[in-house]
Amino acid sequence: MKSTEKIIALTGGTLINGTGEKPRKDATVQVKGNVISEVGRGIDLPQGTDIIDVSGMTLLPGLIDAHVHLCANGDPSMLSMIQHPLGLIQLMAARNALNTLEAGFTTVRDMGAVMGFAISLKRAIGMGIARGPHIVTSGKIISQTGGHADFHLPSGISFGHMSRIADGPDEVRKAAREQIRDGADWLKICSSGGVMSPTDPVDTRQFTVEEIRAVVEEAAAVDKSVASHAHGTTGIRNAVIAGVRTIEHGTIMDEEVTALMSEKGVFHIPTLAASHNIIAHGRESSIPEYAMAKAEQIAEHPARSMMLSHRGGVKVAAGTDAGTPFNRHGENAKELELMVEAGFKPMEALMAATKIGAEAVGLGEVTGTIQRGKWADILVVDGDPLRDIKVLQDRSKISLVMKSGVIEVRRGL
Ligand SMILES: [Zn+2]
């Protein structure tokens, strides 16, 4: 759907604009074409304006999930990936993108997709072939041999279509250039072990600082950034020293590392929903034993590390890791509930999924807040998320979702 210069006004709602300012009652947000043209009270609306009365409801910026895997469905084992023809995985990703949009998330950053499919999906959405959020995407994950995204099974059989294995600065540099050639907006690496990979302890380092630096240099050369999967402190520190922009998971933080991140303006995306869902579903759920053991080993850490970052002045953005076991696309707002449970105020959780989220994924200039000139990415909720953050998970309360001025969801309005 292409935007027109049509004018739409959402009137009478309580506005939470995403900047952290106090809510404003009886606000009007005027949209012209694909951008927000006016925000305030008692705005003179031109003749012909399509007025939508949202009295009693809350107006928010469209939400942002800074870490998803659109190609993965939330199945207990990653092995489900090899059961499907690749074309089917692409179609599933399209369905996952639509679920996400309909849940009020107008922007996601995909942190690793089979065959780099999130890149095609982004193009398909841009062409109007599929419906979904704005997508910022990393293509394939760059991992060392035996690293978190090296999907060789113990038999030696590999399902490596989600990652690019590379070792040594030269090869890693080439892997980075390949992702850029294929259309990635970001580069994603793994600088520590992970939960869903069988043989690498979560707190070990992966890639040397020199290798990570090679990726960062290639990204910087074309004005792009690098995200690093990192659980343990050494892996986090190495990635930060080498110049990555976001730390994914950041499970085991300490004060030294948060000080370094704060100083360098590196974002932390704690992905609380990922380990929460693994632990909540437990050993009966056919999640592999090694993954259960690792998730249990770090269970207490994600929430604690998020608050350590927060207190240390690190910007924390909301990201679910949707696609990991039982972590379904469309249930992304669970992350905000978990952030509040861990110690964030509801307003802080909302900012993590709006303004800070936009900054983290590199779209801070264009989305994440309801301000004049920004993309018209807007969510109307029938309820008050500052009172009950869980209202964002109730699909029946998601009354309107607008993306770039186009109304994608309209329920009872
Ligand atoms: Zn992930």
Short mmCIF file of C-alpha atoms and ligand atoms in Angstrom, two decimals:
data_model
loop_
_atom_site.label_atom_id
_atom_site.label_comp_id
_atom_site.label_asym_id
_atom_site.label_seq_id
_atom_site.Cartn_x
_atom_site.Cartn_y
_atom_site.Cartn_z
CA MET A 1 0.00 0.00 0.00
CA LYS A 2 1.45 3.34 -1.00
CA SER A 3 0.82 6.35 1.18
CA THR A 4 -1.17 9.26 -0.15
CA GLU A 5 -1.42 12.75 1.19
CA LYS A 6 -4.63 11.81 2.93
CA ILE A 7 -5.05 13.36 6.38
CA ILE A 8 -6.08 11.25 9.35
CA ALA A 9 -6.54 12.56 12.90
CA LEU A 10 -6.64 10.40 16.00
CA THR A 11 -8.45 12.48 18.59
CA GLY A 12 -9.24 12.46 22.29
CA GLY A 13 -6.77 9.81 23.45
CA THR A 14 -4.16 9.89 26.20
CA LEU A 15 -0.81 10.34 24.51
CA ILE A 16 2.35 8.59 25.66
CA ASN A 17 4.77 9.95 23.08
CA GLY A 18 7.69 7.62 23.78
CA THR A 19 10.13 10.31 24.97
CA GLY A 20 9.45 9.58 28.63
CA GLU A 21 7.36 12.75 29.05
CA LYS A 22 4.23 12.47 31.18
CA PRO A 23 1.08 11.26 29.40
CA ARG A 24 -1.05 14.03 27.90
CA LYS A 25 -4.81 13.71 28.02
CA ASP A 26 -7.19 14.62 25.21
CA ALA A 27 -4.44 14.69 22.60
CA THR A 28 -4.78 14.77 18.85
CA VAL A 29 -2.26 13.21 16.50
CA GLN A 30 -2.59 14.32 12.91
CA VAL A 31 -1.11 12.24 10.13
CA LYS A 32 -0.49 13.46 6.62
CA GLY A 33 0.55 10.84 4.12
CA ASN A 34 3.11 8.65 5.84
CA VAL A 35 4.28 11.08 8.53
CA ILE A 36 3.01 12.67 11.72
CA SER A 37 2.16 16.25 10.75
CA GLU A 38 0.90 17.67 14.05
CA VAL A 39 0.62 16.66 17.69
CA GLY A 40 -1.25 18.55 20.39
CA ARG A 41 -4.56 19.69 21.78
CA GLY A 42 -7.27 21.50 19.85
CA ILE A 43 -5.48 21.34 16.51
CA ASP A 44 -7.35 22.94 13.60
CA LEU A 45 -8.14 20.01 11.38
CA PRO A 46 -8.44 20.74 7.65
CA GLN A 47 -11.67 19.90 5.86
CA GLY A 48 -11.84 16.34 4.67
CA THR A 49 -9.75 15.01 7.57
CA ASP A 50 -10.62 11.42 8.43
CA ILE A 51 -11.26 11.74 12.17
CA ILE A 52 -10.97 8.66 14.37
CA ASP A 53 -12.15 9.22 17.94
CA VAL A 54 -9.92 7.31 20.36
CA SER A 55 -11.30 8.82 23.59
CA GLY A 56 -10.59 6.68 26.64
CA MET A 57 -7.74 4.93 24.85
CA THR A 58 -3.96 5.33 24.88
CA LEU A 59 -1.94 6.54 21.90
CA LEU A 60 1.59 5.17 21.72
CA PRO A 61 4.36 4.98 19.15
CA GLY A 62 4.28 1.68 17.24
CA LEU A 63 6.33 -0.76 19.31
CA ILE A 64 9.81 -1.95 18.36
CA ASP A 65 11.32 -5.38 18.93
CA ALA A 66 15.07 -5.06 18.50
CA HIS A 67 15.79 -8.81 18.31
CA VAL A 68 13.68 -11.36 16.43
CA HIS A 69 14.22 -14.31 14.10
CA LEU A 70 11.34 -14.12 11.64
CA CYS A 71 12.26 -17.43 9.99
CA ALA A 72 11.97 -19.41 13.22
CA ASN A 73 8.57 -20.31 14.65
CA GLY A 74 9.24 -20.88 18.34
CA ASP A 75 9.54 -24.66 18.00
CA PRO A 76 11.28 -26.41 20.92
CA SER A 77 14.22 -27.57 18.83
CA MET A 78 16.09 -25.78 16.09
CA LEU A 79 16.05 -29.10 14.24
CA SER A 80 12.50 -28.34 13.11
CA MET A 81 14.18 -26.01 10.62
CA ILE A 82 15.45 -28.93 8.56
CA GLN A 83 11.97 -30.44 8.24
CA HIS A 84 10.75 -27.70 5.93
CA PRO A 85 11.45 -26.83 2.31
CA LEU A 86 13.18 -23.44 2.16
CA GLY A 87 10.27 -21.84 0.29
CA LEU A 88 7.96 -22.80 3.12
CA ILE A 89 10.28 -21.19 5.64
CA GLN A 90 10.08 -17.96 3.66
CA LEU A 91 6.27 -18.11 3.74
CA MET A 92 6.28 -18.86 7.47
CA ALA A 93 8.46 -15.80 7.97
CA ALA A 94 5.83 -13.73 6.17
CA ARG A 95 3.14 -15.06 8.51
CA ASN A 96 5.37 -14.31 11.52
CA ALA A 97 5.88 -10.75 10.28
CA LEU A 98 2.12 -10.24 9.96
CA ASN A 99 1.50 -11.63 13.46
CA THR A 100 4.08 -9.19 14.79
CA LEU A 101 2.51 -6.19 13.05
CA GLU A 102 -0.97 -7.13 14.23
CA ALA A 103 0.36 -7.22 17.81
CA GLY A 104 1.28 -3.53 17.54
CA PHE A 105 4.96 -3.88 16.62
CA THR A 106 5.67 -1.64 13.65
CA THR A 107 9.44 -2.19 13.58
CA VAL A 108 11.61 -5.24 14.17
CA ARG A 109 15.28 -5.97 13.76
CA ASP A 110 15.87 -9.49 12.48
CA MET A 111 19.02 -10.95 14.03
CA GLY A 112 19.61 -13.91 11.75
CA ALA A 113 17.46 -15.64 9.16
CA VAL A 114 17.63 -18.82 7.11
CA MET A 115 19.29 -17.96 3.77
CA GLY A 116 19.07 -14.31 4.82
CA PHE A 117 15.32 -14.55 4.06
CA ALA A 118 14.47 -11.52 6.18
CA ILE A 119 16.07 -9.43 3.44
CA SER A 120 13.63 -10.78 0.82
CA LEU A 121 10.77 -10.39 3.26
CA LYS A 122 11.67 -6.76 3.86
CA ARG A 123 11.61 -6.18 0.11
CA ALA A 124 8.32 -8.03 -0.28
CA ILE A 125 6.74 -5.84 2.41
CA GLY A 126 8.12 -2.74 0.70
CA MET A 127 6.55 -3.90 -2.59
CA GLY A 128 3.17 -4.61 -0.97
CA ILE A 129 3.46 -8.37 -1.61
CA ALA A 130 3.46 -9.15 2.11
CA ARG A 131 2.35 -7.24 5.21
CA GLY A 132 4.60 -6.76 8.19
CA PRO A 133 6.57 -4.27 10.25
CA HIS A 134 9.50 -2.18 9.09
CA ILE A 135 12.37 -4.66 9.09
CA VAL A 136 15.99 -3.94 9.81
CA THR A 137 17.94 -7.06 9.07
CA SER A 138 21.30 -8.73 9.47
CA GLY A 139 21.15 -11.47 6.85
CA LYS A 140 23.10 -14.52 8.05
CA ILE A 141 24.82 -14.75 11.42
CA ILE A 142 28.61 -14.66 11.27
CA SER A 143 30.04 -17.27 13.65
CA GLN A 144 33.36 -18.98 14.25
CA THR A 145 33.80 -22.72 13.67
CA GLY A 146 32.18 -24.44 16.62
CA GLY A 147 30.54 -21.18 17.63
CA HIS A 148 26.96 -20.43 18.62
CA ALA A 149 25.73 -20.26 15.02
CA ASP A 150 27.75 -23.20 13.67
CA PHE A 151 24.88 -25.63 13.18
CA HIS A 152 26.91 -28.78 12.60
CA LEU A 153 25.22 -31.70 14.33
CA PRO A 154 27.25 -34.36 16.15
CA SER A 155 26.85 -36.59 13.05
CA GLY A 156 28.72 -33.99 11.03
CA ILE A 157 25.59 -33.09 9.07
CA SER A 158 25.03 -29.36 8.97
CA PHE A 159 22.06 -27.11 8.52
CA GLY A 160 24.18 -24.07 8.05
CA HIS A 161 21.77 -22.03 5.97
CA MET A 162 21.23 -19.52 8.77
CA SER A 163 24.86 -18.68 9.33
CA ARG A 164 28.19 -17.95 7.71
CA ILE A 165 31.09 -19.72 9.41
CA ALA A 166 34.35 -17.81 9.25
CA ASP A 167 37.69 -17.88 11.09
CA GLY A 168 40.50 -15.37 11.15
CA PRO A 169 40.26 -11.65 10.38
CA ASP A 170 40.47 -12.07 6.58
CA GLU A 171 37.75 -14.68 6.30
CA VAL A 172 35.54 -12.87 8.77
CA ARG A 173 35.99 -9.70 6.74
CA LYS A 174 34.89 -11.55 3.62
CA ALA A 175 31.85 -12.95 5.44
CA ALA A 176 30.93 -9.39 6.46
CA ARG A 177 31.27 -8.17 2.89
CA GLU A 178 29.02 -10.99 1.66
CA GLN A 179 26.21 -9.99 4.01
CA ILE A 180 26.54 -6.37 2.93
CA ARG A 181 26.48 -7.44 -0.72
CA ASP A 182 23.30 -9.42 -0.07
CA GLY A 183 21.52 -6.40 1.40
CA ALA A 184 21.97 -6.65 5.17
CA ASP A 185 21.34 -3.46 7.15
CA TRP A 186 23.29 -4.79 10.12
CA LEU A 187 25.92 -7.43 10.71
CA LYS A 188 25.34 -10.01 13.42
CA ILE A 189 28.15 -11.93 15.04
CA CYS A 190 28.48 -14.23 18.05
CA SER A 191 31.19 -13.33 20.54
CA SER A 192 30.26 -15.93 23.15
CA GLY A 193 28.70 -19.37 23.45
CA GLY A 194 24.93 -19.73 23.44
CA VAL A 195 21.97 -21.60 24.89
CA MET A 196 20.59 -23.32 21.79
CA SER A 197 23.95 -24.62 20.55
CA PRO A 198 25.12 -28.00 21.90
CA THR A 199 28.83 -27.76 22.66
CA ASP A 200 29.78 -24.18 23.57
CA PRO A 201 29.43 -23.05 27.19
CA VAL A 202 27.57 -19.72 27.37
CA ASP A 203 30.33 -17.83 29.17
CA THR A 204 33.21 -18.67 26.82
CA ARG A 205 34.47 -16.12 24.33
CA GLN A 206 34.09 -16.58 20.56
CA PHE A 207 36.05 -14.63 17.96
CA THR A 208 39.09 -12.64 18.98
CA VAL A 209 38.94 -8.86 19.31
CA GLU A 210 40.91 -8.71 16.06
CA GLU A 211 38.27 -10.78 14.23
CA ILE A 212 35.40 -8.70 15.61
CA ARG A 213 37.25 -5.53 14.66
CA ALA A 214 37.42 -6.73 11.04
CA VAL A 215 33.61 -7.03 10.95
CA VAL A 216 33.15 -3.64 12.61
CA GLU A 217 35.50 -2.00 10.08
CA GLU A 218 33.62 -3.46 7.11
CA ALA A 219 30.29 -2.38 8.55
CA ALA A 220 31.57 1.12 9.32
CA ALA A 221 32.93 1.46 5.78
CA VAL A 222 29.34 1.38 4.49
CA ASP A 223 27.82 3.22 7.45
CA LYS A 224 26.34 0.12 9.07
CA SER A 225 26.61 -1.32 12.56
CA VAL A 226 27.35 -4.62 14.24
CA ALA A 227 25.30 -6.52 16.81
CA SER A 228 26.93 -9.19 18.92
CA HIS A 229 25.32 -12.16 20.59
CA ALA A 230 27.18 -12.30 23.92
CA HIS A 231 26.26 -13.99 27.19
CA GLY A 232 29.48 -14.01 29.22
CA THR A 233 31.44 -11.00 30.41
CA THR A 234 34.54 -11.71 28.31
CA GLY A 235 32.52 -12.06 25.11
CA ILE A 236 30.63 -8.86 25.91
CA ARG A 237 33.82 -6.94 26.71
CA ASN A 238 35.63 -8.11 23.57
CA ALA A 239 32.71 -7.03 21.37
CA VAL A 240 32.44 -3.64 23.05
CA ILE A 241 36.19 -3.01 22.79
CA ALA A 242 36.07 -3.93 19.09
CA GLY A 243 33.29 -1.39 18.48
CA VAL A 244 29.93 -3.18 18.17
CA ARG A 245 26.80 -1.06 18.62
CA THR A 246 24.49 -3.50 20.42
CA ILE A 247 24.99 -6.39 22.82
CA GLU A 248 22.36 -9.11 22.42
CA HIS A 249 21.41 -10.96 25.64
CA GLY A 250 24.30 -9.53 27.71
CA THR A 251 23.39 -12.14 30.26
CA ILE A 252 26.32 -11.90 32.67
CA MET A 253 27.17 -8.23 33.14
CA ASP A 254 29.47 -6.70 35.70
CA GLU A 255 30.01 -3.07 36.67
CA GLU A 256 33.23 -2.77 34.73
CA VAL A 257 31.57 -3.85 31.50
CA THR A 258 28.45 -1.69 31.97
CA ALA A 259 30.73 1.31 32.59
CA LEU A 260 32.50 0.58 29.32
CA MET A 261 29.21 0.18 27.45
CA SER A 262 27.82 3.39 28.88
CA GLU A 263 30.98 5.29 27.95
CA LYS A 264 30.89 3.96 24.37
CA GLY A 265 27.12 4.34 23.94
CA VAL A 266 26.59 0.60 23.35
CA PHE A 267 23.01 -0.64 23.74
CA HIS A 268 21.99 -3.68 25.77
CA ILE A 269 19.13 -5.88 24.52
CA PRO A 270 18.51 -8.34 27.37
CA THR A 271 15.99 -10.66 25.55
CA LEU A 272 14.38 -11.73 28.84
CA ALA A 273 11.64 -13.63 26.98
CA ALA A 274 14.14 -16.10 25.53
CA SER A 275 15.32 -17.78 28.73
CA HIS A 276 11.94 -17.15 30.40
CA ASN A 277 10.13 -19.28 27.81
CA ILE A 278 12.67 -22.10 27.91
CA ILE A 279 12.49 -22.33 31.69
CA ALA A 280 8.69 -21.86 31.80
CA HIS A 281 8.14 -24.83 29.46
CA GLY A 282 10.73 -27.01 31.12
CA ARG A 283 12.15 -30.43 30.50
CA GLU A 284 8.86 -32.01 29.42
CA SER A 285 8.68 -29.81 26.35
CA SER A 286 11.28 -31.52 24.10
CA ILE A 287 13.65 -28.59 24.33
CA PRO A 288 17.06 -30.30 24.05
CA GLU A 289 18.61 -31.29 27.39
CA TYR A 290 21.78 -29.26 26.77
CA ALA A 291 19.71 -26.11 26.15
CA MET A 292 17.64 -26.66 29.31
CA ALA A 293 20.81 -27.10 31.36
CA LYS A 294 22.35 -23.92 30.00
CA ALA A 295 19.16 -21.88 30.44
CA GLU A 296 18.86 -23.04 34.04
CA GLN A 297 22.50 -22.25 34.69
CA ILE A 298 21.96 -18.59 33.73
CA ALA A 299 18.31 -18.28 34.85
CA GLU A 300 18.86 -15.59 37.48
CA HIS A 301 21.20 -13.49 35.40
CA PRO A 302 19.22 -11.76 32.61
CA ALA A 303 16.98 -9.69 34.89
CA ARG A 304 19.85 -8.82 37.23
CA SER A 305 22.12 -7.81 34.35
CA MET A 306 19.42 -5.66 32.79
CA MET A 307 19.11 -3.66 36.02
CA LEU A 308 22.90 -3.46 36.34
CA SER A 309 23.02 -1.94 32.85
CA HIS A 310 20.17 0.42 33.66
CA ARG A 311 21.80 1.66 36.85
CA GLY A 312 25.13 1.96 35.04
CA GLY A 313 23.65 4.34 32.45
CA VAL A 314 23.54 1.82 29.58
CA LYS A 315 20.61 2.27 27.20
CA VAL A 316 18.44 -0.85 27.35
CA ALA A 317 16.20 -1.72 24.40
CA ALA A 318 13.41 -4.31 24.29
CA GLY A 319 14.06 -7.43 22.23
CA THR A 320 12.46 -10.84 22.60
CA ASP A 321 14.58 -13.21 20.50
CA ALA A 322 11.18 -14.30 19.10
CA GLY A 323 11.50 -17.56 17.21
CA THR A 324 13.42 -19.31 20.01
CA PRO A 325 11.56 -22.09 21.89
CA PHE A 326 7.94 -21.12 22.71
CA ASN A 327 8.82 -17.48 22.06
CA ARG A 328 6.19 -16.79 19.41
CA HIS A 329 5.97 -13.93 16.96
CA GLY A 330 3.01 -11.78 17.96
CA GLU A 331 3.64 -12.32 21.67
CA ASN A 332 6.46 -9.79 21.64
CA ALA A 333 4.90 -7.55 24.33
CA LYS A 334 5.68 -10.26 26.91
CA GLU A 335 9.17 -8.75 27.04
CA LEU A 336 7.76 -5.52 28.52
CA GLU A 337 6.00 -7.43 31.29
CA LEU A 338 9.27 -9.23 32.09
CA MET A 339 11.16 -5.94 32.11
CA VAL A 340 8.69 -4.52 34.64
CA GLU A 341 8.95 -7.70 36.71
CA ALA A 342 12.74 -7.29 36.69
CA GLY A 343 12.52 -3.74 38.05
CA PHE A 344 11.74 -1.32 35.22
CA LYS A 345 8.94 1.20 35.70
CA PRO A 346 6.22 0.70 33.05
CA MET A 347 7.26 3.98 31.41
CA GLU A 348 10.86 2.74 31.19
CA ALA A 349 9.71 -0.51 29.59
CA LEU A 350 7.64 1.47 27.07
CA MET A 351 10.63 3.66 26.23
CA ALA A 352 12.77 0.54 25.75
CA ALA A 353 10.27 -0.59 23.10
CA THR A 354 9.85 2.84 21.47
CA LYS A 355 12.42 5.66 21.61
CA ILE A 356 15.37 3.61 22.86
CA GLY A 357 14.43 0.68 20.62
CA ALA A 358 14.44 2.97 17.59
CA GLU A 359 17.83 4.39 18.56
CA ALA A 360 19.22 0.89 19.13
CA VAL A 361 18.23 -0.35 15.68
CA GLY A 362 19.46 2.84 13.99
CA LEU A 363 16.05 4.41 13.25
CA GLY A 364 15.98 6.99 16.04
CA GLU A 365 15.61 9.85 13.58
CA VAL A 366 12.49 8.47 11.92
CA THR A 367 10.43 6.40 14.35
CA GLY A 368 10.05 5.48 18.03
CA THR A 369 8.27 8.63 19.21
CA ILE A 370 5.07 10.47 18.34
CA GLN A 371 6.52 13.76 17.19
CA ARG A 372 6.03 15.92 14.15
CA GLY A 373 7.95 14.70 11.10
CA LYS A 374 8.38 11.13 12.28
CA TRP A 375 6.94 8.15 10.40
CA ALA A 376 3.29 7.69 11.32
CA ASP A 377 3.88 4.46 13.25
CA ILE A 378 1.16 4.54 15.89
CA LEU A 379 -0.54 2.14 18.25
CA VAL A 380 -3.90 2.72 19.94
CA VAL A 381 -4.56 0.56 22.98
CA ASP A 382 -7.89 0.24 24.76
CA GLY A 383 -6.39 0.46 28.24
CA ASP A 384 -3.57 2.06 30.20
CA PRO A 385 -0.22 0.27 29.84
CA LEU A 386 1.24 2.37 32.67
CA ARG A 387 -1.26 0.76 35.01
CA ASP A 388 -1.09 -2.69 33.51
CA ILE A 389 1.72 -3.38 31.07
CA LYS A 390 0.09 -6.74 30.24
CA VAL A 391 -2.69 -4.97 28.35
CA LEU A 392 -0.28 -4.82 25.40
CA GLN A 393 -0.42 -8.63 25.16
CA ASP A 394 -4.21 -8.69 24.80
CA ARG A 395 -4.96 -8.70 21.08
CA SER A 396 -8.57 -7.59 21.65
CA LYS A 397 -7.25 -4.35 23.20
CA ILE A 398 -5.02 -3.49 20.24
CA SER A 399 -7.58 -1.15 18.68
CA LEU A 400 -5.49 0.37 15.93
CA VAL A 401 -2.09 -0.15 14.38
CA MET A 402 -0.81 2.36 11.87
CA LYS A 403 2.43 1.89 9.96
CA SER A 404 3.76 4.73 7.83
CA GLY A 405 0.30 6.31 7.78
CA VAL A 406 -1.45 3.13 6.65
CA ILE A 407 -4.02 1.65 9.03
CA GLU A 408 -3.01 -2.00 9.31
CA VAL A 409 -5.32 -3.00 12.18
CA ARG A 410 -8.61 -1.38 13.16
CA ARG A 411 -10.70 -3.07 15.78
CA GLY A 412 -13.99 -1.57 17.03
CA LEU A 413 -13.11 1.99 16.03
ZN ZN B 1 18.69 -14.39 18.64
#
